[in-house]
Coordinates of C-alpha atoms in Angstrom, one line a residue:
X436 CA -13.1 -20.3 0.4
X437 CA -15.2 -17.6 0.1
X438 CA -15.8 -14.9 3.0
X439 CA -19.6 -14.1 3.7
X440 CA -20.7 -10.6 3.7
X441 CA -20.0 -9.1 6.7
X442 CA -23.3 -8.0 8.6
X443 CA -22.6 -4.7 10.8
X444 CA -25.9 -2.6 9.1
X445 CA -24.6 0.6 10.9
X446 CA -21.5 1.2 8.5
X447 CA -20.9 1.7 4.8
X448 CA -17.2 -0.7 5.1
X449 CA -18.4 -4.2 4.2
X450 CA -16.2 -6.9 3.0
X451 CA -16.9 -7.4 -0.3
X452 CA -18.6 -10.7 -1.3
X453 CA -16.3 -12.9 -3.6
X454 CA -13.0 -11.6 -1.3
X455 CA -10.9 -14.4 -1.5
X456 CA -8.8 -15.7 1.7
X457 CA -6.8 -18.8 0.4
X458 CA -3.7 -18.5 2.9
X459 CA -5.1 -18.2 6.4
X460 CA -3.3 -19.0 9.6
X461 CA -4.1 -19.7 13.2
X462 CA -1.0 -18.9 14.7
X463 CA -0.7 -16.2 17.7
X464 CA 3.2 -15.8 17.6
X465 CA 4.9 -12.3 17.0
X466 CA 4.9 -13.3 13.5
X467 CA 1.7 -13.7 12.8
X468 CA -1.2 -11.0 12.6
X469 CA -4.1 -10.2 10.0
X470 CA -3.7 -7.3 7.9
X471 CA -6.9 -4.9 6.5
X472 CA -6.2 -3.3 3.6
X473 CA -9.3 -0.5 3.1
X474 CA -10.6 0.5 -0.4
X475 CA -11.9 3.9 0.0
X476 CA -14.3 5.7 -2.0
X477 CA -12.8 9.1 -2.5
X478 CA -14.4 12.5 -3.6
X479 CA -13.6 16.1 -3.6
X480 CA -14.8 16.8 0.2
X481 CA -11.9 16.7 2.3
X482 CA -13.5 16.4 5.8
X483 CA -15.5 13.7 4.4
X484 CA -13.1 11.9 2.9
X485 CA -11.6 11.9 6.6
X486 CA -14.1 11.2 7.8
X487 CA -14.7 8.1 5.3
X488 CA -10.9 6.9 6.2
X489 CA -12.4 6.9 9.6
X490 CA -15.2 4.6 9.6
X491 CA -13.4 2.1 7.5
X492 CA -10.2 2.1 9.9
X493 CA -12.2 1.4 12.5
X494 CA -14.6 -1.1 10.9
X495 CA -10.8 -2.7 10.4
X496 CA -9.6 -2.7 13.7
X497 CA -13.4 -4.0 14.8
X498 CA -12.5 -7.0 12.3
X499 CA -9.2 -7.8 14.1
X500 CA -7.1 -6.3 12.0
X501 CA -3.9 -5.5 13.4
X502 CA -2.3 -3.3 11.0
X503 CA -4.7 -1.7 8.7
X504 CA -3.9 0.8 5.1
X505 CA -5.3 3.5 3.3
X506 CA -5.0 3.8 -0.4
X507 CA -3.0 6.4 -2.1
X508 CA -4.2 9.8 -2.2
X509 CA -7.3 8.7 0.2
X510 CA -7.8 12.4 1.2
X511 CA -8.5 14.0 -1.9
X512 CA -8.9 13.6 -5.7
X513 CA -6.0 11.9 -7.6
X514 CA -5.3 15.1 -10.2
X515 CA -2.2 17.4 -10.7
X516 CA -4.6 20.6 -10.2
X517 CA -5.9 18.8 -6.7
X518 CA -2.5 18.8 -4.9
X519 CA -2.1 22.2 -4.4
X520 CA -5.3 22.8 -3.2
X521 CA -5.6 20.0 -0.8
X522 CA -1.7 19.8 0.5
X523 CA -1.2 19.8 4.0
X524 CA 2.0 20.0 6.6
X525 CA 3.3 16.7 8.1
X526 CA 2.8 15.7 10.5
X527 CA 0.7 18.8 11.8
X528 CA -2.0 18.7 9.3
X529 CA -5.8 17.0 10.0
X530 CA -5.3 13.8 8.0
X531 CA -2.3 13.4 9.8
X532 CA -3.7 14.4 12.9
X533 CA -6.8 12.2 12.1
X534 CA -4.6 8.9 11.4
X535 CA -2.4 9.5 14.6
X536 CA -5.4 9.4 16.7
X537 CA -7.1 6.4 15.3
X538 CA -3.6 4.3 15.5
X539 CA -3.4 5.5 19.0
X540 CA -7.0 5.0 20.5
X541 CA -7.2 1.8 18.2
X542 CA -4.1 0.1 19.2
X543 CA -2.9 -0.7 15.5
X544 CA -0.1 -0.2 12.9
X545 CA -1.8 2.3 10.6
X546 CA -0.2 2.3 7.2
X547 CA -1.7 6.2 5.8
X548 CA -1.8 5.3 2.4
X549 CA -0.6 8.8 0.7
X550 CA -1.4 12.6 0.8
X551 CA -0.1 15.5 -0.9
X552 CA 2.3 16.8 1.7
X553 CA 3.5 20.9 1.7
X554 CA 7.2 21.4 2.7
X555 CA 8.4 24.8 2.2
X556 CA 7.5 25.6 -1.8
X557 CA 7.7 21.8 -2.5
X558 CA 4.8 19.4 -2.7
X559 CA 5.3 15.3 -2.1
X560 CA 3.0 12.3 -2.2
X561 CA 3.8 10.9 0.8
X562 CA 2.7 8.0 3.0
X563 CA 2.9 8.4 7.2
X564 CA 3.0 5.0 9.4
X565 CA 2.0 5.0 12.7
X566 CA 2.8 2.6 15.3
X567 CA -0.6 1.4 18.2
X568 CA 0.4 4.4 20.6
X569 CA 0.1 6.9 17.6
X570 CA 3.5 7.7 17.0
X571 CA 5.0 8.4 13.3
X572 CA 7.4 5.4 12.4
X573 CA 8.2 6.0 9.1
X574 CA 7.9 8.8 6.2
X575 CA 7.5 7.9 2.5
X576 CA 7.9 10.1 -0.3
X577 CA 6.7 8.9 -3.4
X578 CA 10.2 7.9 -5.3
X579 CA 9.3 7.2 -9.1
X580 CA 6.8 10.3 -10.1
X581 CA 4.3 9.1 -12.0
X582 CA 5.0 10.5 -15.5
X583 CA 3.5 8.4 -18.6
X584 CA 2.2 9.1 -21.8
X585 CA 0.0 6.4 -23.6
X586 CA -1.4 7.5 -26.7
X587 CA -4.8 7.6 -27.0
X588 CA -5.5 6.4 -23.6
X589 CA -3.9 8.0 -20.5
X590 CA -1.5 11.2 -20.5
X591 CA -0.4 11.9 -16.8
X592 CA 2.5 13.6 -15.3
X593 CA 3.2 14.0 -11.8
X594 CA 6.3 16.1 -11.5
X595 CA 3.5 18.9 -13.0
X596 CA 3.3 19.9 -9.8
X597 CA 5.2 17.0 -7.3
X598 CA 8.4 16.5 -6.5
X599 CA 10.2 13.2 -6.0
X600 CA 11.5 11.6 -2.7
X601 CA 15.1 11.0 -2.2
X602 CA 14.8 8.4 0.7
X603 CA 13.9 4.4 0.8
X604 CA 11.7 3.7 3.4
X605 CA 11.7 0.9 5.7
X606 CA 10.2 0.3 8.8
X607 CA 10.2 -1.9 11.9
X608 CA 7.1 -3.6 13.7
X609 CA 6.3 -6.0 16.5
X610 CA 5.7 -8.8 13.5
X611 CA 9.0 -8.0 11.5
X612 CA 10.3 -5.1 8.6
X613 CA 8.1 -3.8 6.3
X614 CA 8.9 -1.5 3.9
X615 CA 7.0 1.3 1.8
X616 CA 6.7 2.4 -1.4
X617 CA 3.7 4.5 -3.6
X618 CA 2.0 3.0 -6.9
X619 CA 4.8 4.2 -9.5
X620 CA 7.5 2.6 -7.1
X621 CA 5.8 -0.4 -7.5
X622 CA 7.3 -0.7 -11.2
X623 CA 10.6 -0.4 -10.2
X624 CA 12.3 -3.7 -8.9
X625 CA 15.6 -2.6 -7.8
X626 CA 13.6 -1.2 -4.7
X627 CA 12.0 -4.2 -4.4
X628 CA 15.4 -6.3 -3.8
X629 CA 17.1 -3.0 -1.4
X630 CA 14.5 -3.4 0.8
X631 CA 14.6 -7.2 0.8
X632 CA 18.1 -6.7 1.3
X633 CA 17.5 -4.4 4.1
X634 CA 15.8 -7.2 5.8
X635 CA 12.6 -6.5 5.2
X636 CA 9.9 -9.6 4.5
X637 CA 6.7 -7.2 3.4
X638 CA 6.5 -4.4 0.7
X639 CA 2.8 -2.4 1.0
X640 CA 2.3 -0.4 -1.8
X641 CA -0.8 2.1 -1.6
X642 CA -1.5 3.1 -5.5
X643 CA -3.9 4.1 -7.9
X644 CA -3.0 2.4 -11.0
X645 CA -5.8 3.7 -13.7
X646 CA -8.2 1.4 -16.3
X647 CA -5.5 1.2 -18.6
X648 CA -2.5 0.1 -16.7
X649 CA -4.7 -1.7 -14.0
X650 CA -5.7 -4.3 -16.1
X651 CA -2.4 -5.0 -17.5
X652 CA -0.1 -4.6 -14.8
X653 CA -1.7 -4.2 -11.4
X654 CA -1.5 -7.9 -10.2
X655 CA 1.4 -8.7 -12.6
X656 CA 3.7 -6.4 -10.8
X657 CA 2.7 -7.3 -7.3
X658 CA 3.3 -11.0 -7.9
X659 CA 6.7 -10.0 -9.4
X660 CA 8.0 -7.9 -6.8
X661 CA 6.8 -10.9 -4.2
X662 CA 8.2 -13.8 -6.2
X663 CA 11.5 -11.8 -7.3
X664 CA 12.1 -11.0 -3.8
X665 CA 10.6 -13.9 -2.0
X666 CA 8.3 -11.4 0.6
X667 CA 4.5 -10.6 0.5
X668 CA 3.0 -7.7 -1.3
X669 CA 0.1 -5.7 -0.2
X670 CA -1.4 -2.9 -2.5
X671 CA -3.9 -0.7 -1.5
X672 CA -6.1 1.2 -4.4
X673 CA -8.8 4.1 -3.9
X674 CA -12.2 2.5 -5.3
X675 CA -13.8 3.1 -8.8
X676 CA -15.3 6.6 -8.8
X677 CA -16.8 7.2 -12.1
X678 CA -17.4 11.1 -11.4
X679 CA -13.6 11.4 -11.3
X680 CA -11.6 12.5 -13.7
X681 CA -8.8 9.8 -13.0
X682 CA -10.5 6.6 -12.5
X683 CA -8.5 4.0 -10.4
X684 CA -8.6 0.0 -11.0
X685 CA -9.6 -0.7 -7.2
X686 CA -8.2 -4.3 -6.9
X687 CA -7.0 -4.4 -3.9
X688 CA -4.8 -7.2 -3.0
X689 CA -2.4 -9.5 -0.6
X690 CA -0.1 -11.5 -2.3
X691 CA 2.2 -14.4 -0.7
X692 CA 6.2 -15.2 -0.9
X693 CA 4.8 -17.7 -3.3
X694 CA 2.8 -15.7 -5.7
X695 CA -0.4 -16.5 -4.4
X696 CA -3.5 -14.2 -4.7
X697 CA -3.8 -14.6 -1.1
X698 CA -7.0 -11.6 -0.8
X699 CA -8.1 -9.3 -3.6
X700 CA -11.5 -7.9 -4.1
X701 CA -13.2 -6.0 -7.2
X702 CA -13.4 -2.0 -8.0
X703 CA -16.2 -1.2 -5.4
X704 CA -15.5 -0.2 -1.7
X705 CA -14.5 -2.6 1.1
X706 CA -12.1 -3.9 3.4
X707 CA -9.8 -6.6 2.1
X708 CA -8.5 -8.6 5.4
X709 CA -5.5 -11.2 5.1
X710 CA -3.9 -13.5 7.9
X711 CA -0.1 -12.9 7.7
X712 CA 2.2 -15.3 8.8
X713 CA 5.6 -13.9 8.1
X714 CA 7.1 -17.4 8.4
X715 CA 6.7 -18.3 5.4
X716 CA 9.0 -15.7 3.8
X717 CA 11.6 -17.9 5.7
X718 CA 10.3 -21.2 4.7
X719 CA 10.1 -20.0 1.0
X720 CA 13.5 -19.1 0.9
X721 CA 15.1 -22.3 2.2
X722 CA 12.4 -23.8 -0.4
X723 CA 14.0 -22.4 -2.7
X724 CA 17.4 -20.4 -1.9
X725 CA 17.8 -17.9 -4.4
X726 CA 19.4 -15.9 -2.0
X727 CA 22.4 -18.1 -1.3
X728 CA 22.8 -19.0 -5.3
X729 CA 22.5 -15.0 -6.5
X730 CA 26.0 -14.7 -9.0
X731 CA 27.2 -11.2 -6.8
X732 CA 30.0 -11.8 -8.7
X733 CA 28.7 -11.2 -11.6
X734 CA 25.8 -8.4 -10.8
X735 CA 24.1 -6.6 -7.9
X736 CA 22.3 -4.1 -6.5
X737 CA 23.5 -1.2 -4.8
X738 CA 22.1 0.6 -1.7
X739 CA 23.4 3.9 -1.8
X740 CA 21.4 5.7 0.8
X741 CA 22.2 3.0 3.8

């Protein structure tokens, strides 16, 4: 069915009309909770774009939401000349600061989407995930730098001025493991199946995929990971700003351990909200037990970091 418009006059975060919710559940059990997933419109102001990141977390949280995410690179513009400029210390810098607080006086999981982080002479895009009393759980360093060449459509290279992460990130909450990758990561499937392996039964992926690969790719590679790996996918995208000079799909979606479009929404600015119920990875698995028929005799992937 389709949500209705969400009528709260005094704030810019409104569910989008045409946001779809076609897996809800009713359940209260520890393995149940809804999930906001907040589109941000993002510009060249930093305090305002805090400030925005704000307002729409907490809009979230007034929603229900229980764990709530930011998209990649909500803080500032998505450019190699921006990082520099807008790179701040973890976890001692104000978007930090700013997301620790709201988790804290909020009572949710906060999943920070991505900032450029400065460590020494290095600079990382890196995603902070705080548990409801504000406390860092888990630190993401973008993996897979995003370094493509498409002639006659999109030229980008992040290594320019980033440098990769060496660690896979999973984390542990009161509903079950999660674990954490950035937009490029999303591409890479190994990762996908080590943190399924590690136990984890939800990947959330913050990214900015762009108006040539978004179309393509964006929800093809989420339902892939999910089906591949038998978990559910969230993504998280910055919305459409045409003044930028990178300009993001949007498309922000949930998808289920079945492939399902569970929530998505257009390019515009919102709050996409989905009902979780982390049963179902379980159910979907002895649906259909790829797991117990995978020929480890014959292939695998190794975790060499555990």
């Amino acid at each position: 069915f389709v949500l209705p418009r969400a009528r709260l006059p005094s704030l810019r975060f409104l569910l989008r009309p045409g946001v779809l919710l076609r897996s809800m559940s009713t359940s209260s059990s520890s393995s149940t909770f809804k999930f906001a997933a907040c589109q941000l419109m993002v510009g060249s102001d930093k305090d305002a774009n805090i400030q925005t990141a704000r307002k729409a977390v907490e809009h979230a949280a007034q929603g229900g939401a229980q764990m709530v995410a930011l998209p990649e690179c909500w803080n500032c513009p998505y450019s190699s000349s921006s990082f520099p400029t807008y790179a701040e210390t973890v976890p001692d810098g104000p978007s930090t600061k700013a997301l620790a607080n709201l988790a804290a006086t909020l009572k949710i999981y906060l999943i920070g989407g991505s900032i450029p982080e400065r460590d020494g002479d290095k600079l990382y895009n890196t995603s902070v995930v705080f548990d409801p009393k504000g406390d860092i759980i888990a630190k993401h360093r973008k993996l897979h730098l995003f370094d493509i060449d498409v002639p006659g459509k999109i030229t980008f290279k992040e290594s320019d001025t980033l440098s990769a992460g060496t660690t896979p990130t999973v984390f542990d909450t009161a509903y079950g493991r999660m674990g954490l990758g950035i937009c490029y990561d999303m591409r890479f499937p190994e990762l996908a199946l080590m943190y399924a392996k590690r136990g984890a039964r939800f990947l959330c992926y913050p990214g900015a995929f762009n108006m040539t690969t978004g179309p393509a790719h964006w929800e093809l590679l989420q339902r892939g990971r999910a089906v591949d790996n038998q978990v559910y996918v969230a993504t998280i995208s910055p919305a459409r700003n045409p003044d930028s000079t990178y300009t993001a799909w949007g498309h922000s979606s949930i998808i289920s351990p079945w492939g399902e479009v569970v929530a998505t929404t257009d390019h515009a600015e919102g709050i996409v909200y989905a009902d979780i119920d982390m049963s179902r990875v379980e159910e979907m698995r002895t649906n259909i037990p790829v797991y117990k028929q995978k020929r480890t005799d014959l292939y695998n992937v190794e975790d060499l970091t555990s």
